[in-house]
XYZ file of C-alpha atoms in Angstrom:
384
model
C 108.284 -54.875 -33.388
C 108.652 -58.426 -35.590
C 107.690 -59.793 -32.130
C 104.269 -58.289 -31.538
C 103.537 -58.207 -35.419
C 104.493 -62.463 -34.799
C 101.584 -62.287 -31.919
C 98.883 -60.314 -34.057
C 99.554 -62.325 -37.006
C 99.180 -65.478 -34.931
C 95.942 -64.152 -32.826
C 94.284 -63.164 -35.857
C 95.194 -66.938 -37.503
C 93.823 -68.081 -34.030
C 90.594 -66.119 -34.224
C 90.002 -66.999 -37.982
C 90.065 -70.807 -36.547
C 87.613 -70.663 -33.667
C 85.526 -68.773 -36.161
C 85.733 -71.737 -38.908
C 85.200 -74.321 -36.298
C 81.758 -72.274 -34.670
C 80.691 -72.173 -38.163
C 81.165 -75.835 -39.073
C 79.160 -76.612 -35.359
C 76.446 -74.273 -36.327
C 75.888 -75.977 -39.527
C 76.146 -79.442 -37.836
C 73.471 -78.589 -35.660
C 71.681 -77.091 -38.365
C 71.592 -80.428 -40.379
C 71.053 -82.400 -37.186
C 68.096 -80.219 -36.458
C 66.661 -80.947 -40.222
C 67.013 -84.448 -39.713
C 65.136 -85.004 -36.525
C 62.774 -83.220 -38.041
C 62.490 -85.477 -40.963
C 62.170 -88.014 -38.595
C 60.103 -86.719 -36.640
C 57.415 -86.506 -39.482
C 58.133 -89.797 -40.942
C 57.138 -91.797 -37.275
C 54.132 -89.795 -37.509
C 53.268 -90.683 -40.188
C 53.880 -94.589 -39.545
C 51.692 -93.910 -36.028
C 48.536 -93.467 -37.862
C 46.284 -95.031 -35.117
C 47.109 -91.345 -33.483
C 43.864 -89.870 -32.730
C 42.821 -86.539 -34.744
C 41.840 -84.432 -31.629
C 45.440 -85.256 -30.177
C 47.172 -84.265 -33.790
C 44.799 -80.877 -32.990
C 46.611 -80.571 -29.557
C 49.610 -80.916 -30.614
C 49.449 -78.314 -33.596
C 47.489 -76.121 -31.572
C 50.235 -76.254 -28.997
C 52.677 -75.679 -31.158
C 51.406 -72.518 -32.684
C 50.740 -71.316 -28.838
C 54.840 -71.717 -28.622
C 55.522 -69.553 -31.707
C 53.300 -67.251 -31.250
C 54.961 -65.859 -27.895
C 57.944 -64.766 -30.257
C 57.028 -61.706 -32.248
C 58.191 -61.114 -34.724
C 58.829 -64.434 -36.054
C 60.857 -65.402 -38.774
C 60.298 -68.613 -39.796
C 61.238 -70.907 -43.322
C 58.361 -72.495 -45.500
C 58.285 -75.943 -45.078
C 58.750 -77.021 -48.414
C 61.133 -78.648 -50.916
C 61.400 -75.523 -53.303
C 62.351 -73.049 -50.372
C 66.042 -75.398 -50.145
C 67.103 -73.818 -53.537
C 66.891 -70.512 -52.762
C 69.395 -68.409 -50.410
C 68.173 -68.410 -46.862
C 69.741 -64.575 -46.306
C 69.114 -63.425 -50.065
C 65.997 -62.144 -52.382
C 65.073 -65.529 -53.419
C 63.496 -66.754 -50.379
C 60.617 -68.122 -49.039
C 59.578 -66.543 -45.920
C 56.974 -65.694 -43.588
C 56.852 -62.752 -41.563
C 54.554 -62.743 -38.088
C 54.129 -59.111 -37.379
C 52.351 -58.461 -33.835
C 53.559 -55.441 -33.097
C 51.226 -52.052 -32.424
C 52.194 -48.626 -33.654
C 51.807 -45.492 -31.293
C 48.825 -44.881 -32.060
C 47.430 -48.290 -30.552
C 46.453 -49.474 -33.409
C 47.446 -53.258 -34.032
C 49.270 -53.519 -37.547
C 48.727 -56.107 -39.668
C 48.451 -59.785 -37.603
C 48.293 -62.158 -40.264
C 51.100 -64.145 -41.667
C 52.902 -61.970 -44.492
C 54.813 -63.631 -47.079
C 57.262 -61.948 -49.089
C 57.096 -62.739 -52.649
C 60.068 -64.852 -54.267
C 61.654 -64.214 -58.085
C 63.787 -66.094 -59.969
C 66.609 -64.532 -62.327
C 67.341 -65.591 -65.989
C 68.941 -65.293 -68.927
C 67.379 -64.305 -71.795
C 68.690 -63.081 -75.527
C 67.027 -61.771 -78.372
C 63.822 -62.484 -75.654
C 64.389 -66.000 -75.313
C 65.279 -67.384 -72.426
C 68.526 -69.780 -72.757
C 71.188 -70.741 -70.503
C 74.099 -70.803 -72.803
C 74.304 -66.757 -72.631
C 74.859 -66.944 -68.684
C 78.633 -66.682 -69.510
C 80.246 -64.594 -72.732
C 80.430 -66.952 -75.538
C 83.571 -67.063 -76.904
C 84.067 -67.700 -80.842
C 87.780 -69.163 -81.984
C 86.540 -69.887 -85.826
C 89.028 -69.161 -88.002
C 91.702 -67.977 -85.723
C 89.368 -64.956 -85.234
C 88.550 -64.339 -81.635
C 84.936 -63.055 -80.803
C 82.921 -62.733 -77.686
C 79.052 -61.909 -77.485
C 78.707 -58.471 -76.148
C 76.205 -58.364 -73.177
C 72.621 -56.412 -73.176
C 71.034 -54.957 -70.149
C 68.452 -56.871 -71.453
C 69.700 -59.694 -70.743
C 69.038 -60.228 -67.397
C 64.770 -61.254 -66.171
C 63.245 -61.116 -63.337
C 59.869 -63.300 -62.850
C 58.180 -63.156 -60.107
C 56.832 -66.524 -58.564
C 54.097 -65.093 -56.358
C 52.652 -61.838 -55.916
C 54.101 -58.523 -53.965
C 52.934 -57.548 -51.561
C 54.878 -55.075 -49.773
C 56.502 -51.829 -51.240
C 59.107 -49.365 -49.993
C 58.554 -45.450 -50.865
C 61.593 -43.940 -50.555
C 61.636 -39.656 -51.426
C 63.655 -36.797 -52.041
C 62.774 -34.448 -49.006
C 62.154 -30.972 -48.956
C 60.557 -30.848 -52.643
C 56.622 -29.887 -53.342
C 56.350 -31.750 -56.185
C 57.647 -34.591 -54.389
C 55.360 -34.779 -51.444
C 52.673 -34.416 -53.946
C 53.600 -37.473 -56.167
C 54.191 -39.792 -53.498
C 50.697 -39.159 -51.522
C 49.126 -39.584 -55.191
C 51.065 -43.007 -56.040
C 50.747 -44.371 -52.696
C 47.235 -43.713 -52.975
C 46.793 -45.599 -56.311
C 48.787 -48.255 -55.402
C 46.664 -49.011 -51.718
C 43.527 -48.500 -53.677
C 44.284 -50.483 -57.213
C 47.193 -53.099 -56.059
C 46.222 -53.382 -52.385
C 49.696 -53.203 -51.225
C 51.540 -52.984 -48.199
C 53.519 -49.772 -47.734
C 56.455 -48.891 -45.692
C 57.662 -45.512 -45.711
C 60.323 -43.065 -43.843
C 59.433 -42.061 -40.550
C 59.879 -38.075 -42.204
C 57.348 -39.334 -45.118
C 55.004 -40.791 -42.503
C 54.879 -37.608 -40.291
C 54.033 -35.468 -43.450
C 51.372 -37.923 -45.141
C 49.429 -38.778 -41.667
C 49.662 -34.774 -40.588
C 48.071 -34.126 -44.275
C 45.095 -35.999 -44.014
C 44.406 -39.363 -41.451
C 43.899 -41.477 -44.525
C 46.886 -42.769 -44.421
C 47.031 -43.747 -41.349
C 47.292 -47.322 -43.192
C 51.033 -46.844 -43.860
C 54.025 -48.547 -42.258
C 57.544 -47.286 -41.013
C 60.343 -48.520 -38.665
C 61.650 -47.274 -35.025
C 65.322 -48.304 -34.604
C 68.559 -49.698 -36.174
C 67.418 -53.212 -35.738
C 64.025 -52.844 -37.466
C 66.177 -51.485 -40.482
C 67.995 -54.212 -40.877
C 65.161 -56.746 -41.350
C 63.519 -54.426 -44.035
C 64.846 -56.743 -46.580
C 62.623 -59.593 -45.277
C 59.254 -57.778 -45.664
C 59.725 -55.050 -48.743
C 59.360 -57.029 -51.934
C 60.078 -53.355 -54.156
C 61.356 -50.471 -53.312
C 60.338 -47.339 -55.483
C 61.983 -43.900 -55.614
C 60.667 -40.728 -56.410
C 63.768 -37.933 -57.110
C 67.120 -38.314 -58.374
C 70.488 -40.248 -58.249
C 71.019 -39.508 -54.886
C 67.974 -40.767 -54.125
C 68.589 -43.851 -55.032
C 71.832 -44.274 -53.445
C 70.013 -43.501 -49.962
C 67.776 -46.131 -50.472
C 70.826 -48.970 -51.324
C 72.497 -47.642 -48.312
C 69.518 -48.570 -45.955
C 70.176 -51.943 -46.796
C 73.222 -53.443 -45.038
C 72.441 -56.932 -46.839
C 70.746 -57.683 -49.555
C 68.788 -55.375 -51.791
C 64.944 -55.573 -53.116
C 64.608 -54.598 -56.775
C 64.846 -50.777 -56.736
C 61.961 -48.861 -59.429
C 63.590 -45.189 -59.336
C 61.681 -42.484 -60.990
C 63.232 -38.928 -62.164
C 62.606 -36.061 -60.594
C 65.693 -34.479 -59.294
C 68.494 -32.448 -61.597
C 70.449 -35.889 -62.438
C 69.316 -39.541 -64.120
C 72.054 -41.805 -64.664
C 70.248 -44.281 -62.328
C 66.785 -43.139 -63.093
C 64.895 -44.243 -65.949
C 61.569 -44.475 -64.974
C 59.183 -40.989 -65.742
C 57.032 -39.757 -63.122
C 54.311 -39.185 -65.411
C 53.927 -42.918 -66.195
C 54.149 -44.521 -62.870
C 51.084 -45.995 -62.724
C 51.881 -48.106 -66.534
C 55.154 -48.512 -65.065
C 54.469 -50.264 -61.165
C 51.348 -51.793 -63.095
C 54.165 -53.703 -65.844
C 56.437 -54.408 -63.038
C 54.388 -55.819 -60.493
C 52.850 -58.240 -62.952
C 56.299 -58.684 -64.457
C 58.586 -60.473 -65.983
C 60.837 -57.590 -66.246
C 64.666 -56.570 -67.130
C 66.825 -55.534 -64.753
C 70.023 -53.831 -64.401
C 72.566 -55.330 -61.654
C 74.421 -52.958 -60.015
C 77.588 -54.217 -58.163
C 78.477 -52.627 -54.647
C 81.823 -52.529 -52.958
C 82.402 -54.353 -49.576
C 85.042 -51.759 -47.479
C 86.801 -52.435 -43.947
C 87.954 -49.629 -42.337
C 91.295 -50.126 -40.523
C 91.865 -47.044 -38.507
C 95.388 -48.366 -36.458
C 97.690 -51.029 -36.874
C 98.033 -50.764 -33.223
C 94.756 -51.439 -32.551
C 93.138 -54.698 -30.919
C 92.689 -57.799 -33.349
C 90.023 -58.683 -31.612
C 87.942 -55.083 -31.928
C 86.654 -55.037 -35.468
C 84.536 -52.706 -37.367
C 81.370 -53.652 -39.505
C 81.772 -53.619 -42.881
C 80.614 -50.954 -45.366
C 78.765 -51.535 -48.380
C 79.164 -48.800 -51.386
C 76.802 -48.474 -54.614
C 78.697 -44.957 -55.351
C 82.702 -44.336 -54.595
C 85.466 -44.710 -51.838
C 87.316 -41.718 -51.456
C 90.621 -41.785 -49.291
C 91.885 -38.491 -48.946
C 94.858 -36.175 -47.282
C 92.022 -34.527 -44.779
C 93.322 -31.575 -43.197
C 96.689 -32.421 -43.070
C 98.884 -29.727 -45.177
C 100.864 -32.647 -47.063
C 100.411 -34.504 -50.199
C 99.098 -38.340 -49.345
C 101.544 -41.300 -50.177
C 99.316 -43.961 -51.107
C 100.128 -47.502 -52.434
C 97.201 -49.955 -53.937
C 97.875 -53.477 -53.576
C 95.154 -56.172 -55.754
C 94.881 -59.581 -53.966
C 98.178 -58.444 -52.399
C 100.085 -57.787 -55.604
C 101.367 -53.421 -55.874
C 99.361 -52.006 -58.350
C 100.424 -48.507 -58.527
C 101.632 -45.513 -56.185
C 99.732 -42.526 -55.845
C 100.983 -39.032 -54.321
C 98.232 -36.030 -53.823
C 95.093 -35.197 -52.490
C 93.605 -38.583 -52.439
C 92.282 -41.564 -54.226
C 88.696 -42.452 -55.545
C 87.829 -46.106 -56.287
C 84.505 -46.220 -58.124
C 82.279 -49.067 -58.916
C 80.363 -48.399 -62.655
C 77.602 -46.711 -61.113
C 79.887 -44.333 -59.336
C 82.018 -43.654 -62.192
C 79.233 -40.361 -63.551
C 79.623 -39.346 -59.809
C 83.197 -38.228 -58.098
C 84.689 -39.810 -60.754
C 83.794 -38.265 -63.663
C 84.223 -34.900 -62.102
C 87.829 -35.635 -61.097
C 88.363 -36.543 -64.856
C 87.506 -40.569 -64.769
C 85.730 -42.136 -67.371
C 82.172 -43.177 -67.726
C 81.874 -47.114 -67.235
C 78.394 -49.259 -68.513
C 77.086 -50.153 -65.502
C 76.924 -54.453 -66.805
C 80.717 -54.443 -66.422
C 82.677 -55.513 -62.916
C 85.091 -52.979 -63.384
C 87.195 -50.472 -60.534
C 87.306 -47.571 -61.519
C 90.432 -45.269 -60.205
C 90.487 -41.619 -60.325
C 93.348 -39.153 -58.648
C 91.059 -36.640 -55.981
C 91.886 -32.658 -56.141
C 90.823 -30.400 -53.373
């Protein structure tokens, strides 16, 4: 047994390598790329006896290459678009969309760009970067920190949405009734582009062919490039509403605008009633925000089980629960934090809750109630 655990611990350093070094030769060739590229503009530009019809060629031949890629996912070429994260929210990107829908009609060809937004600081409504960290006060031997403000935290948008996710509670009246009114408003006042669920779609289009405008996905893979097109993703229903929506996203999140109508509102404060004042301040922004921290899970079913065949990760906005199942005997748990022993627990289970899922699971299992701005984990003991 020492043997074998010997090998896997030795496979998995193995595997951990070849992954370092194939990211260190992507990267290369990533910078090697950027630089013949650099070059490649700079001996144009010293070539300026190059005729213009032959600089129209060679564009026109170049968008001819691109264009038999759809879609295409392409940077901006500009200076600003190296400070922001590539993968993240903050990015400069254009989208070109080719694709028809089933109904042969060709969605939008033109070149969509997704709006960028830059995060601050602010206090008191100033903007100021000494409040990105707690300030910590020693005068007179007398310890003080600044206490942090949800609205602390600004979001300015640095061009305009464009695109908006709907996102609804199904199986409500009301509901369906809301969302054809605000999508409505918001095609005919703010000229946006809308995605919604495939369920939402069927409904809306069946209703009445005027919305025959709006946009939904087909497959896995077109759900996990949504964060690349939706600039805002709005809600209409409650909590658990809004935890569907972070869950489509297995990256990185648009700024979610959830609005109450369902029996709970921790994570909905937003009324119905004043959605149109409401998209109307947040699309012209800036606005405060709320950051809401998820967890990152691995699921490791066997320690028998091949190195090599991993599971994708999960991301969590709510709880993990681990739990007894149906087996008739108390569970023997131990927790372990950056692989010191914690604590050992012995019953039905074990919920670890970020802030946002500590008025869920938690609470109910007798956990406390944690502000949402702290990067607490939150531990509760389950009962069946």
């Amino acid at each position: 047994m020492e043997f074998s655990e010997a090998l896997r611990t030795v496979a998995k350093a193995l595997r951990q390598a070849a992954e370092g070094k194939a990211s260190a030769q992507a990267e290369a060739a990533e910078w090697k790329r950027r630089f013949e590229l650099q070059m490649a503009q700079n001996q144009q530009l010293e070539h300026k006896g190059k005729s213009p019809g032959e600089c129209n060629g060679d564009i026109n031949a170049q968008q001819m290459e691109n264009s038999t890629s759809q879609p295409m996912l392409r940077n901006e070429a500009n200076e600003q678009s190296e400070s922001c994260c590539i993968n993240g929210l903050c990015s400069h990107e254009f989208l070109h969309d080719g694709e028809t829908d089933s109904r042969g009609k060709a969605v939008q060809n033109k070149m969509m760009r997704k709006a960028s937004f830059k995060l601050s600081w602010r206090c008191k409504g100033d903007e100021n970067d000494q409040h990105k960290h707690d300030i910590v006060s020693f005068e007179r031997g007398n310890i003080t920190a600044a206490g942090r403000s949800s609205k602390q935290i600004h979001l300015k948008w640095e061009s305009t949405p464009q695109t908006v996710l709907v996102m609804t509670k199904p199986n409500s009246t009301s509901v369906q009734i809301l969302c054809a009114e605000m999508i409505r408003w918001m095609k005919e006042h703010k000229k946006l582009n809308i995605y919604v669920e495939p369920r939402v779609m069927g409904e809306l289009v069946s209703e009445s062919s005027y919305f025959n405008f709006l946009q939904t996905w087909k497959d896995e893979k077109e759900i996990m490039s949504l964060h690349t097109k939706v600039d805002l993703v709005v809600t209409l229903g409650g909590d658990g509403t809004v935890l569907w929506a972070a869950s489509m996203f297995k990256g990185p999140v648009p700024p979610i605008v959830p609005f109450s109508l369902g029996s709970l509102g921790f994570m909905t404060p937003f009324y119905s009633e004043q959605y149109r004042d409401c998209l109307d301040s947040i699309l012209r922004g800036p606005i405060s925000i709320t950051l809401r921290h998820r967890l990152q899970c691995h699921v490791i079913r066997d320690a028998a089980k091949n190195e090599y065949e991993t599971e994708e990760p999960i991301l969590v906005l709510n709880e993990v629960t681990i739990d007894r199942g149906i087996s008739s005997f108390l569970a023997n748990l131990e927790c372990y934090c950056d692989n010191s022993f914690v604590t050992r627990v012995q019953g039905d289970g074990l919920i670890l809750s970020t802030t946002s899922g500590s008025t869920a699971y938690s609470l109910g299992a007798g956990g406390s109630m944690v502000h949402p701005q702290k990067t607490h984990l939150a531990e509760s003991h389950a009962f069946s």
